[in-house]
PDB file of C-alpha atoms in Angstrom:
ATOM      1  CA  UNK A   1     107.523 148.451 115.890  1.00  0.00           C
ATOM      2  CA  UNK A   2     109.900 146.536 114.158  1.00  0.00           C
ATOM      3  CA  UNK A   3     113.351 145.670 116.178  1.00  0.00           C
ATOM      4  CA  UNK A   4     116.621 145.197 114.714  1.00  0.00           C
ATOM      5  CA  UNK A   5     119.418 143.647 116.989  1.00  0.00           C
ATOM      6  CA  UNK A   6     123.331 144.393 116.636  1.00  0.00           C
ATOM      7  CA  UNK A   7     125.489 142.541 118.469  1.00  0.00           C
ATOM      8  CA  UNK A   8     128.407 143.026 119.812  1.00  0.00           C
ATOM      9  CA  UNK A   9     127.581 146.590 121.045  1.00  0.00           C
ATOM     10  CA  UNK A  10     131.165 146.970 121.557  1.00  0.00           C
ATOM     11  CA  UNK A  11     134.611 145.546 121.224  1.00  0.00           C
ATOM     12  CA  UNK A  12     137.924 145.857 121.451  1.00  0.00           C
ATOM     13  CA  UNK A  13     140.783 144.103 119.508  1.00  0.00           C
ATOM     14  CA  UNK A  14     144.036 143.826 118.416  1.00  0.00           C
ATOM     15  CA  UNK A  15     145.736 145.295 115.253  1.00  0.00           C
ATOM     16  CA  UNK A  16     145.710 142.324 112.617  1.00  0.00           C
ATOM     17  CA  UNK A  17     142.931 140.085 113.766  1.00  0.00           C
ATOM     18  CA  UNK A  18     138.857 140.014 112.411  1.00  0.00           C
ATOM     19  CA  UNK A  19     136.081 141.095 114.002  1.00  0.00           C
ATOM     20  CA  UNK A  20     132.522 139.918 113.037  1.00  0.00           C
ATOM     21  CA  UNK A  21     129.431 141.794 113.584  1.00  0.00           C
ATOM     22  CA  UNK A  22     125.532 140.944 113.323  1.00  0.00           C
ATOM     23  CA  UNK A  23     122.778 142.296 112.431  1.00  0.00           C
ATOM     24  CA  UNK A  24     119.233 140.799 112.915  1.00  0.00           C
ATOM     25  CA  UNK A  25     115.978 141.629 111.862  1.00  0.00           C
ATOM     26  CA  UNK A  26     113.809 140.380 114.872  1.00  0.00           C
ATOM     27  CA  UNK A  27     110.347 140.438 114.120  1.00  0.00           C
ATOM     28  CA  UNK A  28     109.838 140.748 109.974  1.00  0.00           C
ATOM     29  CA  UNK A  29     112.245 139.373 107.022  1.00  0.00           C
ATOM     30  CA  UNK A  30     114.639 141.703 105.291  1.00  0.00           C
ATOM     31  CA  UNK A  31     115.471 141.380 101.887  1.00  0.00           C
ATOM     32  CA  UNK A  32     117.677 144.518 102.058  1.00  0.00           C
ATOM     33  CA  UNK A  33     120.252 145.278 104.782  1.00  0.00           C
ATOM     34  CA  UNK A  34     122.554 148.549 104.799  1.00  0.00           C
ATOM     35  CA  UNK A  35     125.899 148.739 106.778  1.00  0.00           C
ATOM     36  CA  UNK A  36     127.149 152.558 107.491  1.00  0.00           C
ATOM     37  CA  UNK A  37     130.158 153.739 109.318  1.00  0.00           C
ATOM     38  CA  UNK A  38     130.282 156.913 111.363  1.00  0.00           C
ATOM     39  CA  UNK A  39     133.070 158.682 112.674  1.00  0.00           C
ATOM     40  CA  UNK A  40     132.847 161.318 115.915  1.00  0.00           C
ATOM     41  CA  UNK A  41     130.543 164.781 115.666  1.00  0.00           C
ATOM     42  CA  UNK A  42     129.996 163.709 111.706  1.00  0.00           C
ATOM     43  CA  UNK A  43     127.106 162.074 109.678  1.00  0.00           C
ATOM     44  CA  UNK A  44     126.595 158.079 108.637  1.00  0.00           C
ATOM     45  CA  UNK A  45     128.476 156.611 105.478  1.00  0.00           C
ATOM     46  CA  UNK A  46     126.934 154.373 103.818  1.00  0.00           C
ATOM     47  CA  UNK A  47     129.523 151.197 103.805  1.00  0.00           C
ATOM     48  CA  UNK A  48     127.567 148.613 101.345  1.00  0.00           C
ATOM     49  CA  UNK A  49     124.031 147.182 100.602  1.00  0.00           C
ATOM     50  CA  UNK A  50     123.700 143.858 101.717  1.00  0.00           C
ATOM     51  CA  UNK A  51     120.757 141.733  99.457  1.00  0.00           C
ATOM     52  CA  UNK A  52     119.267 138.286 100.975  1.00  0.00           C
ATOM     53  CA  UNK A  53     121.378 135.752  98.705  1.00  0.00           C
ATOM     54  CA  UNK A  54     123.343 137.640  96.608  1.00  0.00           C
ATOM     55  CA  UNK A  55     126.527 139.364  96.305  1.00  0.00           C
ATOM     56  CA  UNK A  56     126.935 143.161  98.620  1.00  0.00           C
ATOM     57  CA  UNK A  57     126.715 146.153  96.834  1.00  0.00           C
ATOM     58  CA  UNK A  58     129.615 148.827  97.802  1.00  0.00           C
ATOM     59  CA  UNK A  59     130.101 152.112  97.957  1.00  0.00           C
ATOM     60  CA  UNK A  60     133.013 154.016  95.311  1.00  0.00           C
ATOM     61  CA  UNK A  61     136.059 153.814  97.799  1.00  0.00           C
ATOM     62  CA  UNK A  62     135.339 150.798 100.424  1.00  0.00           C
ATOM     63  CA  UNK A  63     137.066 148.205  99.990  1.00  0.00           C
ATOM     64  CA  UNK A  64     135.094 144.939  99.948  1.00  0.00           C
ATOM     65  CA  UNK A  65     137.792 142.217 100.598  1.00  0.00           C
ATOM     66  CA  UNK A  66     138.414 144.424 104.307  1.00  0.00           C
ATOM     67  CA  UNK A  67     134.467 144.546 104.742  1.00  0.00           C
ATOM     68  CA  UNK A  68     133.562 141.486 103.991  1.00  0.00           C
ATOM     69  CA  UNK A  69     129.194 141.219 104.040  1.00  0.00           C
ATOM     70  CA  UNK A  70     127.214 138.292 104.061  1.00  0.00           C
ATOM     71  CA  UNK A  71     123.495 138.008 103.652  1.00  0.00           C
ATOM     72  CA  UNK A  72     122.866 134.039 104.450  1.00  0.00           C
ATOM     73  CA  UNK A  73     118.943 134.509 105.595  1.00  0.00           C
ATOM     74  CA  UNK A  74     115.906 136.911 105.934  1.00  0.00           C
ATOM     75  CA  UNK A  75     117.131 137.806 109.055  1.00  0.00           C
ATOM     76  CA  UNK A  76     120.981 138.001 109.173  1.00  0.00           C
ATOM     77  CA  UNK A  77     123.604 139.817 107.820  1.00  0.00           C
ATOM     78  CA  UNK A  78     126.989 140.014 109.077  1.00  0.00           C
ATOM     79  CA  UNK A  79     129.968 142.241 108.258  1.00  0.00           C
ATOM     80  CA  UNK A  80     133.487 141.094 109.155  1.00  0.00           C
ATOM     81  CA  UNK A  81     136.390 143.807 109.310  1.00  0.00           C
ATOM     82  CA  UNK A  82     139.350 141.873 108.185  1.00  0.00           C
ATOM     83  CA  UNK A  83     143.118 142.279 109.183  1.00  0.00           C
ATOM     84  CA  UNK A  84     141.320 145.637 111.620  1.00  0.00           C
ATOM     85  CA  UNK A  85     143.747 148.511 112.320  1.00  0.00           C
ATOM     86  CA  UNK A  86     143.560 151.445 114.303  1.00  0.00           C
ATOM     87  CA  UNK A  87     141.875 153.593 111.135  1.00  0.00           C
ATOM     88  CA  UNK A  88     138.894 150.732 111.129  1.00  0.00           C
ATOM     89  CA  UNK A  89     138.532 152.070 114.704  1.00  0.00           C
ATOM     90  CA  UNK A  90     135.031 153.590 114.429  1.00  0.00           C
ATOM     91  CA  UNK A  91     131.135 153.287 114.834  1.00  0.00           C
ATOM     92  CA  UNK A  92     129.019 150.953 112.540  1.00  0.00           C
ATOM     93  CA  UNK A  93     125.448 150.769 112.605  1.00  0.00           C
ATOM     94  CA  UNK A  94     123.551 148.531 110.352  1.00  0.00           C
ATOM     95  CA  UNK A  95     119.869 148.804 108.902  1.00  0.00           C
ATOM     96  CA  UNK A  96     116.969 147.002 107.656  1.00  0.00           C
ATOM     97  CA  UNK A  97     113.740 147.411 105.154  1.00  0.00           C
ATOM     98  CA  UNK A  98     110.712 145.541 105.808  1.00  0.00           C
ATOM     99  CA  UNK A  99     110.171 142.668 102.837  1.00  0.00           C
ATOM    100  CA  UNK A 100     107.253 144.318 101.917  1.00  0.00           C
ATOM    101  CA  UNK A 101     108.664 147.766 102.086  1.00  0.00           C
ATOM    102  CA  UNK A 102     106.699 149.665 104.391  1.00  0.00           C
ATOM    103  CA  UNK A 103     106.819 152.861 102.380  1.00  0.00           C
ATOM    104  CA  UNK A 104     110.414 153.166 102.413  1.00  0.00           C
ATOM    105  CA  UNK A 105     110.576 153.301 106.447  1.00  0.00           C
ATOM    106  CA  UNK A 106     114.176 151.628 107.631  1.00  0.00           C
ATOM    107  CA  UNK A 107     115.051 150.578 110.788  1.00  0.00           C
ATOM    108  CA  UNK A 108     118.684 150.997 112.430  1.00  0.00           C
ATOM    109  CA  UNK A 109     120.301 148.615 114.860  1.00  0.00           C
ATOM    110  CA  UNK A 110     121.760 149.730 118.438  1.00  0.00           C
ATOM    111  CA  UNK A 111     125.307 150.223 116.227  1.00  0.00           C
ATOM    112  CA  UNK A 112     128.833 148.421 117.322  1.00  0.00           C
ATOM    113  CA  UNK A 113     131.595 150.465 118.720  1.00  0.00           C
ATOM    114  CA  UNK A 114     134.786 149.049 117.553  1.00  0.00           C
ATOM    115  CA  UNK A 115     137.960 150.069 119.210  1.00  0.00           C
ATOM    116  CA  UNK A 116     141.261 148.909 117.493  1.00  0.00           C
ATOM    117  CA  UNK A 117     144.509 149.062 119.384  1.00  0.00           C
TER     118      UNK A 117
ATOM    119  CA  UNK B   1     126.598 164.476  93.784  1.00  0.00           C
ATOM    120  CA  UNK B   2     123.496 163.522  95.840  1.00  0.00           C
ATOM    121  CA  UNK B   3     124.232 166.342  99.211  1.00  0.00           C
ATOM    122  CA  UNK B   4     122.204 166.913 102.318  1.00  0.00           C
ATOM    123  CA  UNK B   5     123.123 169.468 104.721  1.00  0.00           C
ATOM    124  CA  UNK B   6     121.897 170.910 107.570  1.00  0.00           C
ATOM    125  CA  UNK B   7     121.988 174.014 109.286  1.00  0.00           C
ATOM    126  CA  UNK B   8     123.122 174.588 112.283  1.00  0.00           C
ATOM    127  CA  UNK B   9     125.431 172.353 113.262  1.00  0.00           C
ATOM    128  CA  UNK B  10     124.876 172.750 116.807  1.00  0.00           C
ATOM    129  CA  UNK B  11     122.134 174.673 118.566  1.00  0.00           C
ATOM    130  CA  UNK B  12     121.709 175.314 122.475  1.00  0.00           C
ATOM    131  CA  UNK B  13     118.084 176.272 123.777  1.00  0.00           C
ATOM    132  CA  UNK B  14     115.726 176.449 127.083  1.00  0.00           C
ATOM    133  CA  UNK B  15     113.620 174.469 128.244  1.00  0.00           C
ATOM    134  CA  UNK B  16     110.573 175.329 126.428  1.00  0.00           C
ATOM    135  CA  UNK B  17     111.418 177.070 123.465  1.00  0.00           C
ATOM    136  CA  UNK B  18     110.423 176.096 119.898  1.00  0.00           C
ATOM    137  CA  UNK B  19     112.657 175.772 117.621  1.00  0.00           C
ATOM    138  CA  UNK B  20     113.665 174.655 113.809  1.00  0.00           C
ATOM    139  CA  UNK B  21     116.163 172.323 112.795  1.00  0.00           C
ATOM    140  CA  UNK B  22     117.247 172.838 108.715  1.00  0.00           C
ATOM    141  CA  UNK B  23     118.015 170.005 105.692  1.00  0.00           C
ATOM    142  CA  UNK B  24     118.561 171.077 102.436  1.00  0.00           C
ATOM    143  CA  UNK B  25     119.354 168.340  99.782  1.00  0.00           C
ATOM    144  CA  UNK B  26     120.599 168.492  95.610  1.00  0.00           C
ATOM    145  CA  UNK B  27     118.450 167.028  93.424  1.00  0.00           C
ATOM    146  CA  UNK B  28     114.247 166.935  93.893  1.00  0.00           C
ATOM    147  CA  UNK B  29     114.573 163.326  92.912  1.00  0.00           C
ATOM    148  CA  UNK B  30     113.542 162.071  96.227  1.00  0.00           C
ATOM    149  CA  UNK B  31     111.859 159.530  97.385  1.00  0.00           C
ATOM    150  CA  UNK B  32     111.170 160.014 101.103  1.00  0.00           C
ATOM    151  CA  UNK B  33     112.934 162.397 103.735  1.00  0.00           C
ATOM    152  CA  UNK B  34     113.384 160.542 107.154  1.00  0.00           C
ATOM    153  CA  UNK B  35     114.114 162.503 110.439  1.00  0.00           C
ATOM    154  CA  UNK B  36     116.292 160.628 112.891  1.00  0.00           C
ATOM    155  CA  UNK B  37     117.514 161.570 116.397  1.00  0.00           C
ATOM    156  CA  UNK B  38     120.718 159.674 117.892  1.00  0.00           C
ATOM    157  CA  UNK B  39     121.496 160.114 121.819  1.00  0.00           C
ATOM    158  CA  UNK B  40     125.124 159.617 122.680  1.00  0.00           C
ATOM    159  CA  UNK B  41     126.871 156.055 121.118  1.00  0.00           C
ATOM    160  CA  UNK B  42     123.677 155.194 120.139  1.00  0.00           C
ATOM    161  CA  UNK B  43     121.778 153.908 117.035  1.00  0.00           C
ATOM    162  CA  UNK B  44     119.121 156.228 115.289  1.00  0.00           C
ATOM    163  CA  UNK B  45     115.262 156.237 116.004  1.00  0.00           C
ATOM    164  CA  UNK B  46     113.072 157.105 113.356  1.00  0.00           C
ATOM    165  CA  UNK B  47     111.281 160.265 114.092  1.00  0.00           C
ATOM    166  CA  UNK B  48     108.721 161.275 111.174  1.00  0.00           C
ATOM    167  CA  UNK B  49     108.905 160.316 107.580  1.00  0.00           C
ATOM    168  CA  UNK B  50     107.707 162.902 104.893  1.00  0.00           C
ATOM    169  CA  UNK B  51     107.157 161.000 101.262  1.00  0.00           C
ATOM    170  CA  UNK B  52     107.909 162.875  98.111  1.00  0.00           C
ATOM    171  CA  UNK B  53     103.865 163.215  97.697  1.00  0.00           C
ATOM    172  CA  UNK B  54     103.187 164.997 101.444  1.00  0.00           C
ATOM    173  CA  UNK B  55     104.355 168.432 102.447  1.00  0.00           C
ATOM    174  CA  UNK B  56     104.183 167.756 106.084  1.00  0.00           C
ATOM    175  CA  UNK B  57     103.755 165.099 109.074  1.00  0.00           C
ATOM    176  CA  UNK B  58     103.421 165.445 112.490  1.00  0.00           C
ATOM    177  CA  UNK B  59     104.136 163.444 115.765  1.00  0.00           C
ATOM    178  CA  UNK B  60     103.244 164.587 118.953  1.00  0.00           C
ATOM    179  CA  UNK B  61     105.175 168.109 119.437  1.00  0.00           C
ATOM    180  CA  UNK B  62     107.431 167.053 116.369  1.00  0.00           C
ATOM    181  CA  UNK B  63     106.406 168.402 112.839  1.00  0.00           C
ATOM    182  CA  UNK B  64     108.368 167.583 109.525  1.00  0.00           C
ATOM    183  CA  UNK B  65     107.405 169.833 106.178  1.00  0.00           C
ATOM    184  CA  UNK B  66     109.075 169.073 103.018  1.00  0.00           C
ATOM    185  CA  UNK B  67     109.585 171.522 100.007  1.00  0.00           C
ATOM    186  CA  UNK B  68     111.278 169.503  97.143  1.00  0.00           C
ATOM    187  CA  UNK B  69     110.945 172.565  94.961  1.00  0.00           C
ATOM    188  CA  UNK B  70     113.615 174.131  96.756  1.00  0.00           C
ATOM    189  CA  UNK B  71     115.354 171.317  98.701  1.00  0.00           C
ATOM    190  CA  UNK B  72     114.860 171.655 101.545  1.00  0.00           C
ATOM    191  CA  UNK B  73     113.079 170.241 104.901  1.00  0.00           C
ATOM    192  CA  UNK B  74     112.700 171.511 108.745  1.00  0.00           C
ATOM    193  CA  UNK B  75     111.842 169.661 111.737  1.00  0.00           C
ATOM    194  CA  UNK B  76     110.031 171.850 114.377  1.00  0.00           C
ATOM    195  CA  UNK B  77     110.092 170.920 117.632  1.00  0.00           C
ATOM    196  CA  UNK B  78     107.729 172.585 119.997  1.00  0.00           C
ATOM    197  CA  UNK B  79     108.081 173.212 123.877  1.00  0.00           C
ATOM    198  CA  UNK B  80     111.336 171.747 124.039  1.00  0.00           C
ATOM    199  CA  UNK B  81     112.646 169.580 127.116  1.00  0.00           C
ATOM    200  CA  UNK B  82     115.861 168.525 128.607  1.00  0.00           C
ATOM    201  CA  UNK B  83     115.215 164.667 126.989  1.00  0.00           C
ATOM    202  CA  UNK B  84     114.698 166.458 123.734  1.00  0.00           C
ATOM    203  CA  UNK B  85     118.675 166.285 123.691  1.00  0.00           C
ATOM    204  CA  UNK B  86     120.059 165.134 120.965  1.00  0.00           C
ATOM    205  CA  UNK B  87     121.575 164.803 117.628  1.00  0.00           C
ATOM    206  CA  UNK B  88     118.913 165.033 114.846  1.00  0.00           C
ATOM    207  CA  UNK B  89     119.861 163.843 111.732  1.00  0.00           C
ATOM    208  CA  UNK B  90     117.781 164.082 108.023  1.00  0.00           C
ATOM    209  CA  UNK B  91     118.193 161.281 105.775  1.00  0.00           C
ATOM    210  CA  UNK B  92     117.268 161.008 101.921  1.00  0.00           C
ATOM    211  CA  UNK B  93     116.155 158.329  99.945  1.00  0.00           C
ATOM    212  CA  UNK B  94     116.411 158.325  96.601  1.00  0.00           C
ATOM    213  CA  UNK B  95     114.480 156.491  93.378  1.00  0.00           C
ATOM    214  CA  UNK B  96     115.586 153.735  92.086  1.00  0.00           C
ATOM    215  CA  UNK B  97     118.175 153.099  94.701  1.00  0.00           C
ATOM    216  CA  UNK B  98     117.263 149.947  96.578  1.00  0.00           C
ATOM    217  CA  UNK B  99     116.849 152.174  99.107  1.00  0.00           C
ATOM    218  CA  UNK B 100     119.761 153.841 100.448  1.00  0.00           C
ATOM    219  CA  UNK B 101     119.669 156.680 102.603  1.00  0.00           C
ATOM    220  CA  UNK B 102     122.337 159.760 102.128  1.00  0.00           C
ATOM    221  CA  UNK B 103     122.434 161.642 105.876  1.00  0.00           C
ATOM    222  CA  UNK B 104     123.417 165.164 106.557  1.00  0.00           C
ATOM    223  CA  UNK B 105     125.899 166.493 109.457  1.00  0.00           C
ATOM    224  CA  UNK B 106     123.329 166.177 112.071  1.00  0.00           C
ATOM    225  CA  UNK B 107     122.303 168.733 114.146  1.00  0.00           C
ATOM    226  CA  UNK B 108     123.635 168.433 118.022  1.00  0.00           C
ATOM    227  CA  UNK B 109     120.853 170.135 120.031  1.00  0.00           C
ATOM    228  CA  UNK B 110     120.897 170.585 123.891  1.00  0.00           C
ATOM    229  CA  UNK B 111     117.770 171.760 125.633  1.00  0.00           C
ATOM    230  CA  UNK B 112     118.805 173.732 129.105  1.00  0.00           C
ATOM    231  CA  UNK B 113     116.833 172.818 132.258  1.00  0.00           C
TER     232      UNK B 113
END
């Protein structure tokens, strides 16, 4: 089946400074990416929609210039939490569709604990 | 507002029990309805898929049904084991959305050896 790769799994940083995190279709191009957020015991938020050469779509209340999304290839989107703080401090797990669509069926990555102190 | 919820939020079993887990979603505009299970810090693995055109799929001792007239879908699990433990989440996709997926709550289940 198809394979999507997030990396780092986890990390820890600092108040104030970026972190960057991948997200990689392995095996098939994805025209569409998705970035949600979860927090402990509740459900994924959808965070933005990240499209292959264009601008991310967000969600009503996240802010785009502290989740900054880029989509520069078929294969690769990233998402950079700028300026983190301890409230950023949370699980993100990213997803990918298929180019050709596959019927709607997404695939999630691994996810990337990030732990701000 | 585009809701999915499901029912219960927790659920403890034995070791080879059936049992049902519950979504119920707003609005019959839907696309597909994805069952998901997540172990512990980890990402989600799709489970069954149920388009807006089927009523039902089944994988191995998993079976999905989908009722869009009255919103809602169950995931059956039958003969339950310890690895069955989990947290099982729904997901809806809507038209015309590029694809985005709106989750319920999740359902934390723990199979007893």
């Amino acid at each position: 089946g198809a394979v999507v790769s997030q990396h780092p799994s986890r990390v820890i940083c600092k108040s104030g400074t970026s972190v960057k995190i991948e997200c990689r279709s392995l095996d098939f191009q994805a025209t569409t990416m998705f970035w949600y957020r979860q927090f402990p015991k509740q459900s994924l938020m959808l965070m933005a929609t990240s499209n292959e050469g264009s601008k991310a779509t967000y969600e009503q209340g996240v802010e785009k210039d502290k989740f900054l999304i880029n989509h520069a290839s078929l294969t690769l989107s990233t998402l950079t939490v700028t300026s983190a703080h301890p409230e950023d401090s949370s699980f993100y797990i990213c997803s990918a569709i298929p180019g050709h669509r596959d019927a709607g069926i997404q695939y999630f990555g691994a996810g990337t604990r990030l732990s701000v102190l | 507002k585009q809701e999915v919820t499901q029912i219960p939020a927790a659920l403890s079993v034995p070791e080879g029990e059936n049992l049902v887990l519950n979504c119920s979603f707003t609005d019959s505009a839907i696309y597909n309805l994805q069952w998901f299970r997540q172990d512990p810090g980890k990402g989600l693995t799709s489970l069954l898929l149920i388009q807006s055109s089927q009523r039902e799929q089944t994988s191995g001792r998993l079976n999905a049904s989908l009722d869009k007239s009255s919103g809602r879908s169950t995931l059956y699990i039958a003969a339950s084991q310890p690895g069955d433990s989990a947290t099982y989440l729904c997901g809806k996709m809507i038209y015309n959305q590029g694809g985005k997926l709106i989750f319920g709550q999740g359902t934390e289940l723990s199979v007893k050896p």
